[in-house]
Amino acid sequence: MTLSLTVSDEVRALAPGFTHVAIEAHDLVNGPSTGESSTLLDEAAARLAARLDGRAPHEDPHMVAWREIYTAFGSKPSRTRNSAEALAKRALSDAGLPRINLLVDLYNAISVAHLIPVGGEDIDRIQGGMRLVRAIGDEDFVTVAGGAEVVEHPEAGEVVWRDDAGVTCRRWNWRQGPRTRLTEDTVTGIFLLESLAPMPVEEVERAGAELAGLLEKFSPGARITVHAPA
């Protein structure tokens, strides 16, 4: 893997059932949302509704597991939902899923269809490697509030993704910072699919394969590597 990606022993101890699949992609083509990506999001919402069969997203066993982990590191899961639950809730609402840009639409569709937290980062904007750690509490998380850039700090013990410059995503996969997000200028990305027991690893692999196929379809000629679950 071109990009170093590690999970700390502290996080492994907190969540021994955690698995992630990383997809590294080079020579990507991004741009505004398209009719095709919009259709994928609508289809994903329909797949989610069929999967839940009348249940609320938070009642799904995988989302129950994520809520338990959020509680374990001190976050209130009903207030700060993991990314998959938050997207699923929007997908089933009258407002529907947001259309962000082509690449984000693709991974959001996979997240919703499989009810798996999925994130995407611009490798060219990452400084050093990416690490999933429990925060000390003095790390910088640069975000935007009221149209202005602000610096926040995670709570001590909070699970965060970070690089050498600071936190890239707070509360595991709750809120991504703008510094490393995928933009229409992105050409190289890392996509992370994250799961907890009781979700079978094979299901995460299937979701990863589906996302890789979409990346290949919408970025012909891209160099895409799906890494083994870790």
PDB file of C-alpha atoms in Angstrom:
ATOM      1  CA  MET A   1       0.000   0.000   0.000  1.00  0.00           C
ATOM      2  CA  THR A   2       1.355   3.419  -0.977  1.00  0.00           C
ATOM      3  CA  LEU A   3      -0.287   4.963   2.073  1.00  0.00           C
ATOM      4  CA  SER A   4       0.512   3.631   5.545  1.00  0.00           C
ATOM      5  CA  LEU A   5      -2.672   2.666   7.377  1.00  0.00           C
ATOM      6  CA  THR A   6      -2.563   1.414  10.960  1.00  0.00           C
ATOM      7  CA  VAL A   7      -4.961   0.621  13.792  1.00  0.00           C
ATOM      8  CA  SER A   8      -3.622   1.097  17.324  1.00  0.00           C
ATOM      9  CA  ASP A   9      -3.568  -1.647  19.937  1.00  0.00           C
ATOM     10  CA  GLU A  10      -5.865   0.492  22.114  1.00  0.00           C
ATOM     11  CA  VAL A  11      -8.532   0.554  19.408  1.00  0.00           C
ATOM     12  CA  ARG A  12      -8.141  -3.190  18.790  1.00  0.00           C
ATOM     13  CA  ALA A  13      -8.669  -3.789  22.503  1.00  0.00           C
ATOM     14  CA  LEU A  14     -11.779  -1.605  22.507  1.00  0.00           C
ATOM     15  CA  ALA A  15     -13.260  -3.220  19.400  1.00  0.00           C
ATOM     16  CA  PRO A  16     -11.781  -6.706  18.825  1.00  0.00           C
ATOM     17  CA  GLY A  17     -14.433  -7.360  16.161  1.00  0.00           C
ATOM     18  CA  PHE A  18     -13.344  -4.416  14.006  1.00  0.00           C
ATOM     19  CA  THR A  19     -12.413  -5.055  10.370  1.00  0.00           C
ATOM     20  CA  HIS A  20     -11.672  -2.632   7.579  1.00  0.00           C
ATOM     21  CA  VAL A  21     -11.178  -2.983   3.846  1.00  0.00           C
ATOM     22  CA  ALA A  22      -9.073  -0.313   2.139  1.00  0.00           C
ATOM     23  CA  ILE A  23      -9.320   0.521  -1.542  1.00  0.00           C
ATOM     24  CA  GLU A  24      -6.483   2.572  -2.997  1.00  0.00           C
ATOM     25  CA  ALA A  25      -7.220   4.322  -6.274  1.00  0.00           C
ATOM     26  CA  HIS A  26      -4.954   6.336  -8.571  1.00  0.00           C
ATOM     27  CA  ASP A  27      -5.779   8.322 -11.729  1.00  0.00           C
ATOM     28  CA  LEU A  28      -9.355   8.919 -10.636  1.00  0.00           C
ATOM     29  CA  VAL A  29     -11.719  11.242 -12.451  1.00  0.00           C
ATOM     30  CA  ASN A  30     -14.048  13.260 -10.248  1.00  0.00           C
ATOM     31  CA  GLY A  31     -16.578  15.964 -10.962  1.00  0.00           C
ATOM     32  CA  PRO A  32     -20.082  17.111 -10.075  1.00  0.00           C
ATOM     33  CA  SER A  33     -22.790  14.574  -9.340  1.00  0.00           C
ATOM     34  CA  THR A  34     -24.321  13.072 -12.469  1.00  0.00           C
ATOM     35  CA  GLY A  35     -27.631  11.531 -13.371  1.00  0.00           C
ATOM     36  CA  GLU A  36     -25.998   8.110 -13.080  1.00  0.00           C
ATOM     37  CA  SER A  37     -24.579   8.742  -9.628  1.00  0.00           C
ATOM     38  CA  SER A  38     -27.933  10.135  -8.523  1.00  0.00           C
ATOM     39  CA  THR A  39     -29.654   6.983  -9.738  1.00  0.00           C
ATOM     40  CA  LEU A  40     -27.143   4.873  -7.796  1.00  0.00           C
ATOM     41  CA  LEU A  41     -28.055   6.756  -4.618  1.00  0.00           C
ATOM     42  CA  ASP A  42     -31.769   6.212  -5.217  1.00  0.00           C
ATOM     43  CA  GLU A  43     -31.174   2.508  -5.856  1.00  0.00           C
ATOM     44  CA  ALA A  44     -29.092   2.271  -2.691  1.00  0.00           C
ATOM     45  CA  ALA A  45     -31.939   3.763  -0.669  1.00  0.00           C
ATOM     46  CA  ALA A  46     -34.299   1.149  -2.114  1.00  0.00           C
ATOM     47  CA  ARG A  47     -31.828  -1.631  -1.267  1.00  0.00           C
ATOM     48  CA  LEU A  48     -31.566  -0.288   2.277  1.00  0.00           C
ATOM     49  CA  ALA A  49     -35.350  -0.231   2.716  1.00  0.00           C
ATOM     50  CA  ALA A  50     -35.539  -3.849   1.575  1.00  0.00           C
ATOM     51  CA  ARG A  51     -32.696  -4.804   3.917  1.00  0.00           C
ATOM     52  CA  LEU A  52     -34.317  -3.183   6.940  1.00  0.00           C
ATOM     53  CA  ASP A  53     -37.799  -4.496   6.101  1.00  0.00           C
ATOM     54  CA  GLY A  54     -39.583  -1.907   8.231  1.00  0.00           C
ATOM     55  CA  ARG A  55     -36.976  -1.585  10.993  1.00  0.00           C
ATOM     56  CA  ALA A  56     -35.267   1.679  11.839  1.00  0.00           C
ATOM     57  CA  PRO A  57     -31.553   1.834  10.889  1.00  0.00           C
ATOM     58  CA  HIS A  58     -30.439   1.834  14.522  1.00  0.00           C
ATOM     59  CA  GLU A  59     -32.219  -1.508  15.062  1.00  0.00           C
ATOM     60  CA  ASP A  60     -29.986  -3.310  12.575  1.00  0.00           C
ATOM     61  CA  PRO A  61     -27.486  -5.578  14.427  1.00  0.00           C
ATOM     62  CA  HIS A  62     -24.501  -3.913  12.760  1.00  0.00           C
ATOM     63  CA  MET A  63     -25.698  -0.473  13.821  1.00  0.00           C
ATOM     64  CA  VAL A  64     -26.385  -1.788  17.333  1.00  0.00           C
ATOM     65  CA  ALA A  65     -22.733  -2.853  17.495  1.00  0.00           C
ATOM     66  CA  TRP A  66     -21.557   0.585  16.365  1.00  0.00           C
ATOM     67  CA  ARG A  67     -23.767   2.253  18.977  1.00  0.00           C
ATOM     68  CA  GLU A  68     -22.237   0.070  21.676  1.00  0.00           C
ATOM     69  CA  ILE A  69     -18.716   1.017  20.582  1.00  0.00           C
ATOM     70  CA  TYR A  70     -19.567   4.720  20.478  1.00  0.00           C
ATOM     71  CA  THR A  71     -20.890   4.441  24.018  1.00  0.00           C
ATOM     72  CA  ALA A  72     -17.739   2.584  25.072  1.00  0.00           C
ATOM     73  CA  PHE A  73     -15.469   5.482  24.085  1.00  0.00           C
ATOM     74  CA  GLY A  74     -17.734   8.117  25.621  1.00  0.00           C
ATOM     75  CA  SER A  75     -19.923   9.344  22.748  1.00  0.00           C
ATOM     76  CA  LYS A  76     -23.703   9.444  22.748  1.00  0.00           C
ATOM     77  CA  PRO A  77     -24.713   7.382  19.691  1.00  0.00           C
ATOM     78  CA  SER A  78     -28.183   8.927  19.424  1.00  0.00           C
ATOM     79  CA  ARG A  79     -26.603  12.380  19.127  1.00  0.00           C
ATOM     80  CA  THR A  80     -23.433  11.577  17.202  1.00  0.00           C
ATOM     81  CA  ARG A  81     -24.410   8.744  14.878  1.00  0.00           C
ATOM     82  CA  ASN A  82     -21.854   6.715  12.968  1.00  0.00           C
ATOM     83  CA  SER A  83     -21.708   7.713   9.319  1.00  0.00           C
ATOM     84  CA  ALA A  84     -23.659   4.717   8.017  1.00  0.00           C
ATOM     85  CA  GLU A  85     -26.571   5.227  10.409  1.00  0.00           C
ATOM     86  CA  ALA A  86     -26.670   8.966   9.700  1.00  0.00           C
ATOM     87  CA  LEU A  87     -26.730   8.371   5.938  1.00  0.00           C
ATOM     88  CA  ALA A  88     -29.335   5.621   6.268  1.00  0.00           C
ATOM     89  CA  LYS A  89     -31.582   7.919   8.253  1.00  0.00           C
ATOM     90  CA  ARG A  90     -31.329  10.547   5.508  1.00  0.00           C
ATOM     91  CA  ALA A  91     -31.864   7.972   2.775  1.00  0.00           C
ATOM     92  CA  LEU A  92     -35.198   6.951   4.299  1.00  0.00           C
ATOM     93  CA  SER A  93     -36.348  10.529   4.903  1.00  0.00           C
ATOM     94  CA  ASP A  94     -38.315  12.732   2.540  1.00  0.00           C
ATOM     95  CA  ALA A  95     -35.166  14.782   1.898  1.00  0.00           C
ATOM     96  CA  GLY A  96     -33.247  11.764   0.644  1.00  0.00           C
ATOM     97  CA  LEU A  97     -29.493  11.476   0.216  1.00  0.00           C
ATOM     98  CA  PRO A  98     -27.358  14.514  -0.587  1.00  0.00           C
ATOM     99  CA  ARG A  99     -25.565  14.749  -3.900  1.00  0.00           C
ATOM    100  CA  ILE A 100     -21.972  15.867  -3.175  1.00  0.00           C
ATOM    101  CA  ASN A 101     -19.720  14.941  -6.078  1.00  0.00           C
ATOM    102  CA  LEU A 102     -19.239  11.845  -8.203  1.00  0.00           C
ATOM    103  CA  LEU A 103     -16.743   9.990  -5.990  1.00  0.00           C
ATOM    104  CA  VAL A 104     -18.569  10.799  -2.759  1.00  0.00           C
ATOM    105  CA  ASP A 105     -21.858   9.719  -4.327  1.00  0.00           C
ATOM    106  CA  LEU A 106     -20.322   6.358  -5.220  1.00  0.00           C
ATOM    107  CA  TYR A 107     -19.068   5.550  -1.741  1.00  0.00           C
ATOM    108  CA  ASN A 108     -22.215   6.915  -0.100  1.00  0.00           C
ATOM    109  CA  ALA A 109     -24.269   4.566  -2.272  1.00  0.00           C
ATOM    110  CA  ILE A 110     -22.212   1.583  -1.095  1.00  0.00           C
ATOM    111  CA  SER A 111     -22.477   2.707   2.526  1.00  0.00           C
ATOM    112  CA  VAL A 112     -26.252   2.936   2.351  1.00  0.00           C
ATOM    113  CA  ALA A 113     -26.840  -0.235   0.339  1.00  0.00           C
ATOM    114  CA  HIS A 114     -24.698  -2.358   2.687  1.00  0.00           C
ATOM    115  CA  LEU A 115     -25.218  -0.349   5.900  1.00  0.00           C
ATOM    116  CA  ILE A 116     -21.450  -0.035   6.372  1.00  0.00           C
ATOM    117  CA  PRO A 117     -19.536   3.128   7.308  1.00  0.00           C
ATOM    118  CA  VAL A 118     -17.512   4.119   4.236  1.00  0.00           C
ATOM    119  CA  GLY A 119     -15.156   7.076   3.974  1.00  0.00           C
ATOM    120  CA  GLY A 120     -12.961   8.572   1.294  1.00  0.00           C
ATOM    121  CA  GLU A 121      -9.798  10.626   1.698  1.00  0.00           C
ATOM    122  CA  ASP A 122      -7.614  12.442  -0.830  1.00  0.00           C
ATOM    123  CA  ILE A 123      -4.212  10.772  -0.502  1.00  0.00           C
ATOM    124  CA  ASP A 124      -2.450  13.859  -1.847  1.00  0.00           C
ATOM    125  CA  ARG A 125      -3.806  15.854   1.109  1.00  0.00           C
ATOM    126  CA  ILE A 126      -2.775  13.355   3.786  1.00  0.00           C
ATOM    127  CA  GLN A 127       0.452  14.091   5.622  1.00  0.00           C
ATOM    128  CA  GLY A 128       2.304  10.925   6.571  1.00  0.00           C
ATOM    129  CA  GLY A 129       0.292   7.809   7.252  1.00  0.00           C
ATOM    130  CA  MET A 130      -3.263   7.417   8.545  1.00  0.00           C
ATOM    131  CA  ARG A 131      -3.743   6.030  12.038  1.00  0.00           C
ATOM    132  CA  LEU A 132      -6.853   4.969  13.952  1.00  0.00           C
ATOM    133  CA  VAL A 133      -6.109   5.855  17.574  1.00  0.00           C
ATOM    134  CA  ARG A 134      -7.648   6.894  20.868  1.00  0.00           C
ATOM    135  CA  ALA A 135      -7.111  10.631  21.195  1.00  0.00           C
ATOM    136  CA  ILE A 136      -5.087  12.285  23.915  1.00  0.00           C
ATOM    137  CA  GLY A 137      -7.318  15.355  23.637  1.00  0.00           C
ATOM    138  CA  ASP A 138      -4.879  18.006  22.431  1.00  0.00           C
ATOM    139  CA  GLU A 139      -4.911  17.012  18.754  1.00  0.00           C
ATOM    140  CA  ASP A 140      -6.070  19.609  16.241  1.00  0.00           C
ATOM    141  CA  PHE A 141      -9.187  18.990  14.169  1.00  0.00           C
ATOM    142  CA  VAL A 142      -9.638  21.724  11.597  1.00  0.00           C
ATOM    143  CA  THR A 143     -13.243  22.153  10.516  1.00  0.00           C
ATOM    144  CA  VAL A 144     -15.589  24.885   9.340  1.00  0.00           C
ATOM    145  CA  ALA A 145     -18.320  26.566  11.398  1.00  0.00           C
ATOM    146  CA  GLY A 146     -20.376  29.514  10.243  1.00  0.00           C
ATOM    147  CA  GLY A 147     -18.315  29.739   7.081  1.00  0.00           C
ATOM    148  CA  ALA A 148     -15.052  30.212   8.994  1.00  0.00           C
ATOM    149  CA  GLU A 149     -12.241  27.779   9.712  1.00  0.00           C
ATOM    150  CA  VAL A 150     -12.090  26.700  13.348  1.00  0.00           C
ATOM    151  CA  VAL A 151      -9.895  24.304  15.302  1.00  0.00           C
ATOM    152  CA  GLU A 152     -11.523  21.781  17.615  1.00  0.00           C
ATOM    153  CA  HIS A 153      -9.983  19.146  19.841  1.00  0.00           C
ATOM    154  CA  PRO A 154     -11.329  15.624  20.369  1.00  0.00           C
ATOM    155  CA  GLU A 155     -12.176  14.386  23.820  1.00  0.00           C
ATOM    156  CA  ALA A 156      -9.573  12.280  25.607  1.00  0.00           C
ATOM    157  CA  GLY A 157     -10.153   8.633  24.739  1.00  0.00           C
ATOM    158  CA  GLU A 158     -12.232   9.422  21.655  1.00  0.00           C
ATOM    159  CA  VAL A 159     -11.474   7.185  18.677  1.00  0.00           C
ATOM    160  CA  VAL A 160     -10.211   9.259  15.740  1.00  0.00           C
ATOM    161  CA  TRP A 161      -8.527   8.868  12.400  1.00  0.00           C
ATOM    162  CA  ARG A 162      -5.488  11.116  12.161  1.00  0.00           C
ATOM    163  CA  ASP A 163      -2.357  11.816  10.140  1.00  0.00           C
ATOM    164  CA  ASP A 164       0.827  13.727  10.984  1.00  0.00           C
ATOM    165  CA  ALA A 165      -0.976  17.085  10.747  1.00  0.00           C
ATOM    166  CA  GLY A 166      -3.920  16.269  13.022  1.00  0.00           C
ATOM    167  CA  VAL A 167      -7.296  14.585  13.173  1.00  0.00           C
ATOM    168  CA  THR A 168      -8.954  13.815   9.836  1.00  0.00           C
ATOM    169  CA  CYS A 169     -12.165  12.291  11.204  1.00  0.00           C
ATOM    170  CA  ARG A 170     -13.680  12.591  14.671  1.00  0.00           C
ATOM    171  CA  ARG A 171     -15.526   9.927  16.656  1.00  0.00           C
ATOM    172  CA  TRP A 172     -14.237   7.141  14.414  1.00  0.00           C
ATOM    173  CA  ASN A 173     -16.357   7.935  11.347  1.00  0.00           C
ATOM    174  CA  TRP A 174     -18.763  10.598  12.563  1.00  0.00           C
ATOM    175  CA  ARG A 175     -17.386  13.837  11.104  1.00  0.00           C
ATOM    176  CA  GLN A 176     -14.703  14.192   8.446  1.00  0.00           C
ATOM    177  CA  GLY A 177     -12.581  17.317   8.304  1.00  0.00           C
ATOM    178  CA  PRO A 178     -12.443  19.341   5.086  1.00  0.00           C
ATOM    179  CA  ARG A 179      -8.652  19.167   4.743  1.00  0.00           C
ATOM    180  CA  THR A 180      -8.526  15.627   3.315  1.00  0.00           C
ATOM    181  CA  ARG A 181     -11.980  15.177   1.842  1.00  0.00           C
ATOM    182  CA  LEU A 182     -12.524  14.222  -1.792  1.00  0.00           C
ATOM    183  CA  THR A 183     -13.041  17.248  -4.035  1.00  0.00           C
ATOM    184  CA  GLU A 184     -13.626  17.609  -7.750  1.00  0.00           C
ATOM    185  CA  ASP A 185      -9.839  18.000  -8.122  1.00  0.00           C
ATOM    186  CA  THR A 186      -9.085  14.645  -6.451  1.00  0.00           C
ATOM    187  CA  VAL A 187      -7.121  12.158  -8.556  1.00  0.00           C
ATOM    188  CA  THR A 188      -5.826   9.776  -5.864  1.00  0.00           C
ATOM    189  CA  GLY A 189      -7.997   8.448  -3.065  1.00  0.00           C
ATOM    190  CA  ILE A 190      -8.188   5.935  -0.251  1.00  0.00           C
ATOM    191  CA  PHE A 191     -11.616   4.470   0.532  1.00  0.00           C
ATOM    192  CA  LEU A 192     -12.262   2.734   3.859  1.00  0.00           C
ATOM    193  CA  LEU A 193     -15.097   0.326   4.575  1.00  0.00           C
ATOM    194  CA  GLU A 194     -15.403  -0.316   8.312  1.00  0.00           C
ATOM    195  CA  SER A 195     -17.313  -3.061  10.060  1.00  0.00           C
ATOM    196  CA  LEU A 196     -17.841  -4.647  13.454  1.00  0.00           C
ATOM    197  CA  ALA A 197     -18.983  -8.115  14.470  1.00  0.00           C
ATOM    198  CA  PRO A 198     -21.609  -9.486  13.893  1.00  0.00           C
ATOM    199  CA  MET A 199     -21.251  -8.392  10.239  1.00  0.00           C
ATOM    200  CA  PRO A 200     -19.437 -11.166   8.339  1.00  0.00           C
ATOM    201  CA  VAL A 201     -16.102 -10.133   6.852  1.00  0.00           C
ATOM    202  CA  GLU A 202     -17.292 -11.594   3.552  1.00  0.00           C
ATOM    203  CA  GLU A 203     -20.013  -8.966   3.375  1.00  0.00           C
ATOM    204  CA  VAL A 204     -17.478  -6.170   3.794  1.00  0.00           C
ATOM    205  CA  GLU A 205     -15.400  -7.749   1.021  1.00  0.00           C
ATOM    206  CA  ARG A 206     -18.443  -7.859  -1.263  1.00  0.00           C
ATOM    207  CA  ALA A 207     -19.152  -4.198  -0.561  1.00  0.00           C
ATOM    208  CA  GLY A 208     -15.514  -3.361  -1.296  1.00  0.00           C
ATOM    209  CA  ALA A 209     -15.618  -5.258  -4.569  1.00  0.00           C
ATOM    210  CA  GLU A 210     -18.794  -3.412  -5.559  1.00  0.00           C
ATOM    211  CA  LEU A 211     -17.209  -0.037  -4.797  1.00  0.00           C
ATOM    212  CA  ALA A 212     -14.062  -0.967  -6.734  1.00  0.00           C
ATOM    213  CA  GLY A 213     -16.245  -1.882  -9.708  1.00  0.00           C
ATOM    214  CA  LEU A 214     -17.988   1.493  -9.579  1.00  0.00           C
ATOM    215  CA  LEU A 215     -14.667   3.321  -9.384  1.00  0.00           C
ATOM    216  CA  GLU A 216     -13.445   1.405 -12.435  1.00  0.00           C
ATOM    217  CA  LYS A 217     -16.649   2.190 -14.306  1.00  0.00           C
ATOM    218  CA  PHE A 218     -16.642   5.912 -13.612  1.00  0.00           C
ATOM    219  CA  SER A 219     -12.860   6.368 -13.846  1.00  0.00           C
ATOM    220  CA  PRO A 220     -11.805   4.212 -16.826  1.00  0.00           C
ATOM    221  CA  GLY A 221      -8.100   3.502 -16.683  1.00  0.00           C
ATOM    222  CA  ALA A 222      -7.805   4.152 -12.946  1.00  0.00           C
ATOM    223  CA  ARG A 223      -5.372   1.960 -11.010  1.00  0.00           C
ATOM    224  CA  ILE A 224      -7.393   0.387  -8.220  1.00  0.00           C
ATOM    225  CA  THR A 225      -6.189  -1.986  -5.518  1.00  0.00           C
ATOM    226  CA  VAL A 226      -8.525  -3.640  -3.016  1.00  0.00           C
ATOM    227  CA  HIS A 227      -6.499  -4.617   0.026  1.00  0.00           C
ATOM    228  CA  ALA A 228      -7.262  -7.655   2.157  1.00  0.00           C
ATOM    229  CA  PRO A 229      -9.395  -7.113   5.259  1.00  0.00           C
ATOM    230  CA  ALA A 230      -7.385  -6.037   8.288  1.00  0.00           C
TER     231      ALA A 230
END
